Tab-separated table of C-alpha atoms and ligand atoms in Angstrom:
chain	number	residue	atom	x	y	z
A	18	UNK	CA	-6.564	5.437	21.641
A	19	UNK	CA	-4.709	4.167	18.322
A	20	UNK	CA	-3.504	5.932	15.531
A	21	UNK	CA	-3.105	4.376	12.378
A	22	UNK	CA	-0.820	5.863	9.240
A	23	UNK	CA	0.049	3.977	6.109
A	24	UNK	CA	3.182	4.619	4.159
A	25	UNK	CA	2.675	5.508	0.463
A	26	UNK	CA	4.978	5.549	-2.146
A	27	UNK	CA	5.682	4.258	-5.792
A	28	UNK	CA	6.773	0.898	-6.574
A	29	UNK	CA	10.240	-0.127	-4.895
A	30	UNK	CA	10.462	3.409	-3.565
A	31	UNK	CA	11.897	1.945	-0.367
A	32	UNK	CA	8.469	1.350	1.895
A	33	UNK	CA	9.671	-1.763	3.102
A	34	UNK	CA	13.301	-0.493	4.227
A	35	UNK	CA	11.945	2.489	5.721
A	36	UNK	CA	9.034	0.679	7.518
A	37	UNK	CA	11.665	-1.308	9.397
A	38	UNK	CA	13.688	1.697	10.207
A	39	UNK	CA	10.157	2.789	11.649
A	40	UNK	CA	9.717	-0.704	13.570
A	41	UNK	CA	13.178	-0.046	15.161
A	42	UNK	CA	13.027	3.137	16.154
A	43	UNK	CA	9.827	3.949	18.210
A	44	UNK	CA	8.722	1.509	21.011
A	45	UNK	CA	5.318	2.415	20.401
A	46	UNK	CA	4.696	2.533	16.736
A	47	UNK	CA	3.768	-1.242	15.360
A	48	UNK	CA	4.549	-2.103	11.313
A	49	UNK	CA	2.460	-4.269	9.337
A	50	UNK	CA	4.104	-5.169	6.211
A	51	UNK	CA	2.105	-5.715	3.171
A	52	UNK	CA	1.390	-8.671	2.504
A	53	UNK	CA	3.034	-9.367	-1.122
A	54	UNK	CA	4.089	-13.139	-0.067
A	55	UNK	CA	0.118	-14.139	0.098
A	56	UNK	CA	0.241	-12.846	-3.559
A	57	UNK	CA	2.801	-14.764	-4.863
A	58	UNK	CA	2.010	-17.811	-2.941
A	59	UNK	CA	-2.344	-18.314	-3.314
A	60	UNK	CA	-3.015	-21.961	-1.650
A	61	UNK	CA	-5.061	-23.562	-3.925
A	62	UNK	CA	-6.160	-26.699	-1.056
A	63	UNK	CA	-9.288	-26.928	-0.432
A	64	UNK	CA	-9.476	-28.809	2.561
A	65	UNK	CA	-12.517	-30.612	1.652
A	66	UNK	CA	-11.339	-32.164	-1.041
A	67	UNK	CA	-9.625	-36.032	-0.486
A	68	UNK	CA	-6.155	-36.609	-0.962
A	69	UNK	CA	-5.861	-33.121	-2.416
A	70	UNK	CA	-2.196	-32.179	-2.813
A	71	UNK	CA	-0.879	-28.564	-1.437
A	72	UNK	CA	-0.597	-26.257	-4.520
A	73	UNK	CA	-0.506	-22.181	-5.112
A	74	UNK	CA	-0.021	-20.161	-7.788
A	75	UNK	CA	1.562	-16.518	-7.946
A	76	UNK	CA	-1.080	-13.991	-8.902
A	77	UNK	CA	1.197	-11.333	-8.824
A	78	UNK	CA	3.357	-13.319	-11.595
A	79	UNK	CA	-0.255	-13.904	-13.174
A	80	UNK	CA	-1.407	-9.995	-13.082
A	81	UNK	CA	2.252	-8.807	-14.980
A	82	UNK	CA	2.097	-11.576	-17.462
A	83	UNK	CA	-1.539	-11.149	-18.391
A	84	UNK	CA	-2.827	-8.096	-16.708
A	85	UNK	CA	-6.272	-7.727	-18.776
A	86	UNK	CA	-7.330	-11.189	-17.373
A	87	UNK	CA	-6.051	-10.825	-14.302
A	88	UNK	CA	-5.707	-7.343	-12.926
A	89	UNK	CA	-9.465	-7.408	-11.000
A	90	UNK	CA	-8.954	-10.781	-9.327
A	91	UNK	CA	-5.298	-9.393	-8.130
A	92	UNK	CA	-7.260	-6.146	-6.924
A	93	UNK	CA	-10.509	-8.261	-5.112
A	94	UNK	CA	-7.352	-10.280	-3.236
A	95	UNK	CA	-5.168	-7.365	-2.176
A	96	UNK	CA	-8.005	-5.133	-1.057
A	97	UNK	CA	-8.693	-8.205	1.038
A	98	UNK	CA	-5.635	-8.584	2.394
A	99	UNK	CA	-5.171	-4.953	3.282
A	100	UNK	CA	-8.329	-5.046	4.992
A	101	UNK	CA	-7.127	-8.090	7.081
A	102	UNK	CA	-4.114	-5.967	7.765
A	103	UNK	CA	-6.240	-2.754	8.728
A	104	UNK	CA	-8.547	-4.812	11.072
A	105	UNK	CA	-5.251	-6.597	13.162
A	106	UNK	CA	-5.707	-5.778	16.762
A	107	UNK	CA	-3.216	-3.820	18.116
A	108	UNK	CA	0.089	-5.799	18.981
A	109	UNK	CA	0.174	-7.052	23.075
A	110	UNK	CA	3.100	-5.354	24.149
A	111	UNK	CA	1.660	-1.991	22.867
A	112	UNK	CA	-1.648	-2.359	24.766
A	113	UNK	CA	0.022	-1.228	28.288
A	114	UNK	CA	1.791	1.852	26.106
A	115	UNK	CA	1.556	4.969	28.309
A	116	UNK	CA	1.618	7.043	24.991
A	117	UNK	CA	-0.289	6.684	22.249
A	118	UNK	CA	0.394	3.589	20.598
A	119	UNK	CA	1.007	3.917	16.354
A	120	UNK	CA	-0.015	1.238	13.635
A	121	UNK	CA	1.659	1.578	10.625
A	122	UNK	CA	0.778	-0.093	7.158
A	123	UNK	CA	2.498	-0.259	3.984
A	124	UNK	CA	0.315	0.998	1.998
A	125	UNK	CA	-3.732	0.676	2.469
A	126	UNK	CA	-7.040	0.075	1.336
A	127	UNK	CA	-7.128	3.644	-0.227
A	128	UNK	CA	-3.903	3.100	-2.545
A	129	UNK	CA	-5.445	-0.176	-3.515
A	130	UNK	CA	-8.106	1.866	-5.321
A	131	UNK	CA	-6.904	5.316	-6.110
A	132	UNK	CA	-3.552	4.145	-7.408
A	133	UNK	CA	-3.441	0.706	-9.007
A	134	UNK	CA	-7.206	0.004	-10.078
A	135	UNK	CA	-7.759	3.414	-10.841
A	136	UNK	CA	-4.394	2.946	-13.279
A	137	UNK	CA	-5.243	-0.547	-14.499
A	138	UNK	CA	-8.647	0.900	-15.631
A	139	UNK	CA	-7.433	3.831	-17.250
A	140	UNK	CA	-5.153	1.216	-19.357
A	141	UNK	CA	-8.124	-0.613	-20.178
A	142	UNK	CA	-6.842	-3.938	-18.253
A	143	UNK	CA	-10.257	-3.622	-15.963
A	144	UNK	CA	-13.080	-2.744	-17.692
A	145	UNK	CA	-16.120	-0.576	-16.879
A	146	UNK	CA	-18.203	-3.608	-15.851
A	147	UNK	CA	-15.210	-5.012	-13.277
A	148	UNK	CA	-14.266	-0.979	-12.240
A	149	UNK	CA	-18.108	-1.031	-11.337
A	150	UNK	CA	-18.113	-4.276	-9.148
A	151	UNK	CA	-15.007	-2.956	-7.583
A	152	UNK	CA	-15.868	0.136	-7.300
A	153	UNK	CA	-19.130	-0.859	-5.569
A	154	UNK	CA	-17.800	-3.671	-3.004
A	155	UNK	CA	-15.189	-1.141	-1.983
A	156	UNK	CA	-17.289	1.514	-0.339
A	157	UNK	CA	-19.604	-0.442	0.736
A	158	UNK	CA	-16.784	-2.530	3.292
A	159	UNK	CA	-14.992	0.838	3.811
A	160	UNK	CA	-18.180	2.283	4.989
A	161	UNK	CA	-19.391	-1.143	6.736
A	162	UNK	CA	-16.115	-0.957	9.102
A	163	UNK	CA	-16.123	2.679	9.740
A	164	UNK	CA	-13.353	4.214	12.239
A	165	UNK	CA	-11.912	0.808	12.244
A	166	UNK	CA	-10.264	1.243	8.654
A	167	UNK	CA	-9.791	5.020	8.845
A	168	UNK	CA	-6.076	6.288	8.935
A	169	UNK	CA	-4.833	9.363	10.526
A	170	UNK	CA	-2.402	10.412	8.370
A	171	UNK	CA	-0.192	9.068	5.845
A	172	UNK	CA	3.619	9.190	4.905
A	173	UNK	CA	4.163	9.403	1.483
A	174	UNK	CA	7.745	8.710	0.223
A	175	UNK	CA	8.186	10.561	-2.900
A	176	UNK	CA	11.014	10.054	-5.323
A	177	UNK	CA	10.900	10.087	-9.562
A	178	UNK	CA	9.991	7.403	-11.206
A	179	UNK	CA	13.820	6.910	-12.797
A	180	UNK	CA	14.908	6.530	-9.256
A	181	UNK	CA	12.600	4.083	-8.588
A	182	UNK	CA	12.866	2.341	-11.827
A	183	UNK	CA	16.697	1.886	-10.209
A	184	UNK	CA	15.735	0.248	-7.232
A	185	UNK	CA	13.527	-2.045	-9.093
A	186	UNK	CA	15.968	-3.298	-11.015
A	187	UNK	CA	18.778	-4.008	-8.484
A	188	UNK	CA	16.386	-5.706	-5.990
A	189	UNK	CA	15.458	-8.288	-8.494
A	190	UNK	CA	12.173	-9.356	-7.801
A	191	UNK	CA	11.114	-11.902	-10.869
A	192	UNK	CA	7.680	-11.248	-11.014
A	193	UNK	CA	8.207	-7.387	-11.977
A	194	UNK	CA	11.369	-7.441	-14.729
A	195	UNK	CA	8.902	-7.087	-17.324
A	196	UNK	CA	7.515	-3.324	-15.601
A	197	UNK	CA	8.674	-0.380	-17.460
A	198	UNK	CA	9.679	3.333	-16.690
A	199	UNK	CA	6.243	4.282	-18.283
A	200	UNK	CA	4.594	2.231	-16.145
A	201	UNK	CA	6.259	3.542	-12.757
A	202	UNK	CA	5.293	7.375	-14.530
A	203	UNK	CA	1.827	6.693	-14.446
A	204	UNK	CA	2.023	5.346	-10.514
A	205	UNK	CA	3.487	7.984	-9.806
A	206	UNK	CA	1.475	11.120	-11.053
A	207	UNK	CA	-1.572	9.180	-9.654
A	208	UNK	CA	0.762	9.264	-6.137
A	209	UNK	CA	0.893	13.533	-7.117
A	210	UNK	CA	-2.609	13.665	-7.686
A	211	UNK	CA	-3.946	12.015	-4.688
A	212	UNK	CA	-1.405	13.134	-2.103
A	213	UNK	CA	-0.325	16.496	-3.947
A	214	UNK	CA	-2.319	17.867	-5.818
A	215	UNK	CA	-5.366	16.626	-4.208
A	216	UNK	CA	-7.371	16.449	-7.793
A	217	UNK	CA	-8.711	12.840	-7.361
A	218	UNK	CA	-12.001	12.237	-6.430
A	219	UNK	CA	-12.117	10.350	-3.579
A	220	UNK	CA	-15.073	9.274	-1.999
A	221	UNK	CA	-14.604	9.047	2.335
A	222	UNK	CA	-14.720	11.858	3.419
A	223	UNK	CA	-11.635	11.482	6.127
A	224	UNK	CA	-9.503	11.134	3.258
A	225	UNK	CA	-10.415	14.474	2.184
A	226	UNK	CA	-8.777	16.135	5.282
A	227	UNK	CA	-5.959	13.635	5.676
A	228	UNK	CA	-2.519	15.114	6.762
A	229	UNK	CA	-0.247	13.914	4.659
A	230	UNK	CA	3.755	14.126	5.432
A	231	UNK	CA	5.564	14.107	2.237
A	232	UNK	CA	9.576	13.037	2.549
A	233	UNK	CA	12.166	13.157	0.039
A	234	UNK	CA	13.037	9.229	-0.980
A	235	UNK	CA	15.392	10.692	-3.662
A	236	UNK	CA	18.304	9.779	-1.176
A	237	UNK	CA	19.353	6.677	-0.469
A	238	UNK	CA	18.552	6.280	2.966
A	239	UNK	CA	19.213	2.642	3.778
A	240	UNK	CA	22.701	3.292	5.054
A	241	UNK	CA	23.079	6.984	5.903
A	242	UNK	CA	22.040	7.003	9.671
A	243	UNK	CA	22.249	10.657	8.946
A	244	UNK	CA	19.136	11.219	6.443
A	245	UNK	CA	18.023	8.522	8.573
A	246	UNK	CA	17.594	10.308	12.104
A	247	UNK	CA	16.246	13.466	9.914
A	248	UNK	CA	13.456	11.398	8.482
A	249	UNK	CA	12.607	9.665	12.043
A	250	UNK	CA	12.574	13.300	13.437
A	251	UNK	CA	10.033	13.956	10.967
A	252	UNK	CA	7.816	11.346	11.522
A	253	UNK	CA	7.919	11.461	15.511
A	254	UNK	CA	6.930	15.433	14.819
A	255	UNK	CA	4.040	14.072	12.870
A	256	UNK	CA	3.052	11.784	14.976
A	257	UNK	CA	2.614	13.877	17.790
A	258	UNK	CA	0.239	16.431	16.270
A	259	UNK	CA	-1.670	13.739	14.510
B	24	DTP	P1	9.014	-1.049	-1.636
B	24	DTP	O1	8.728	0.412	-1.664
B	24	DTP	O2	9.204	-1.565	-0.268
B	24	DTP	O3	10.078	-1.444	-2.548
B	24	DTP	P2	7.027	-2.250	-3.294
B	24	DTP	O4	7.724	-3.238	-4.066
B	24	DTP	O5	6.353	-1.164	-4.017
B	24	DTP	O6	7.742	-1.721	-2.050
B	24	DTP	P3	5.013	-3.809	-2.528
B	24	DTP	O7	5.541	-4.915	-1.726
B	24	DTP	O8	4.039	-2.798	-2.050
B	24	DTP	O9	6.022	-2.982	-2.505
B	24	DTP	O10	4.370	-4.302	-3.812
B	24	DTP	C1	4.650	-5.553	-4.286
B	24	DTP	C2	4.256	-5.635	-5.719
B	24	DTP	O11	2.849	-5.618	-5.836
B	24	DTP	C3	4.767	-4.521	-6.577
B	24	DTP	O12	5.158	-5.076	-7.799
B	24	DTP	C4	3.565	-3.627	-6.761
B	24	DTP	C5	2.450	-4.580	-6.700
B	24	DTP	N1	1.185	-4.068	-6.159
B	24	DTP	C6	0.920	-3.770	-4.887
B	24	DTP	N2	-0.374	-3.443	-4.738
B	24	DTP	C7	-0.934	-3.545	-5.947
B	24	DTP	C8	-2.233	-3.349	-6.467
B	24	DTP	N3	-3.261	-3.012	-5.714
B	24	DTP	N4	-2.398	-3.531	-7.781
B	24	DTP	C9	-1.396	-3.890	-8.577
B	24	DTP	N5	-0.151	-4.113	-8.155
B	24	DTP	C10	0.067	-3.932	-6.864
């Protein structure tokens, strides 16, 4: 028996720094990070071809810079990853576990499409046709792999946008100087709406039921060991009822 939770949050809310804090902390819970470095490193060699010389490009550069040509292909390739991700067998050392052993994304197949396409149609950089295709090979692989994609629960790290809009800027990442506060406001009332409110359709019916544990990101947890031992009390209580 496996439980599987993905962490949830706005962009540069802090998933990565609190999924290690996770990774550290419990001997039987198992991160995955997301895998943003396939995205901003695509190999282009196809073996086949002779003397071909190793090349990538950086879709995620691509999708910023020109999101209306290249928002679906950057959707079709991190669904795919996140499915890879979902599938992983369950790490070696956690397989003797006497507990119940924990896998924990950053974020998931369901954020892929009720978060960022769902906002990248709405601005109009999918259209109806590609939001249909989408739409389409998405349910059909969720359903395909049944219980083997399904979460548990999720953590959702919830802070305002401005706060996040911080964090964005002093991590530097090149690829996303060019995002803007209004960008990170729409990300983040489709975050409420889903997790909160509940008013998105959704269209699995274990998301409907999901538990969700919400925790304050508004405070800089990276250093205070503090908020730090509050949140991992949190999570272990969630956990355990899961
Ligand atoms: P953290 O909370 O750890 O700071 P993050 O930067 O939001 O995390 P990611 O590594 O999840 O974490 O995301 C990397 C970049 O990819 C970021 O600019 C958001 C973007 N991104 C992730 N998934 C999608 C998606 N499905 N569509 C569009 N952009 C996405």
């Amino acid at each position: 028996e496996i439980k599987r939770v993905s962490i949830e949050g706005n962009i540069a809310v802090g998933k990565s720094t609190f999924a290690k804090l996770l990774q550290n902390a419990g001997q039987d819970w198992e991160v995955i990070a997301e895998p943003v470095s396939k995205w901003r490193n695509v190999d282009q060699t196809t073996p086949t071809v002779d003397g071909a010389q190793p090349s990538s490009s950086n879709l995620l550069e691509m999708m910023y810079h020109d999101p209306k040509r290249w928002s679906y292909t950057f959707q079709t390739f991190s669904c795919m990853s996140r499915m890879r991700t979902h599938l992983q067998p369950l790490a070696a050392r956690l397989m003797q576990s006497t507990g119940t052993p924990v896998q924990v994304y950053e974020r998931s197949v369901y954020s892929d499409r009720y978060i960022f396409a769902l906002n990248m149609f709405e601005l109009g950089c999918i259209n109806s046709t590609e939001w249909a295709v989408y739409q389409d090979w998405h349910s059909f692989l969720v359903e395909q792999f049944g219980h083997r994609i399904q979460l548990e629960g999720i953590i959702y790290l919830r802070a305002s946008p401005q706060t996040c809009m911080e964090r964005l800027g002093r991590r530097g990442r090149m690829e996303e100087q060019g995002i803007q506060l209004d960008y990170l406001e729409k990300l983040h009332t489709k975050h409420e709406d889903w997790l909160i409110n509940k008013s998105t359709k959704v269209h699995f019916e274990h998301l409907v039921k999901l538990p969700v544990l919400v925790l304050d990101a508004e405070v800089e947890f990276e250093k205070d060991t503090k908020v730090q031992d509050d949140l991992l009390t949190k999570v272990t209580d969630f956990f355990r009822v899961l």
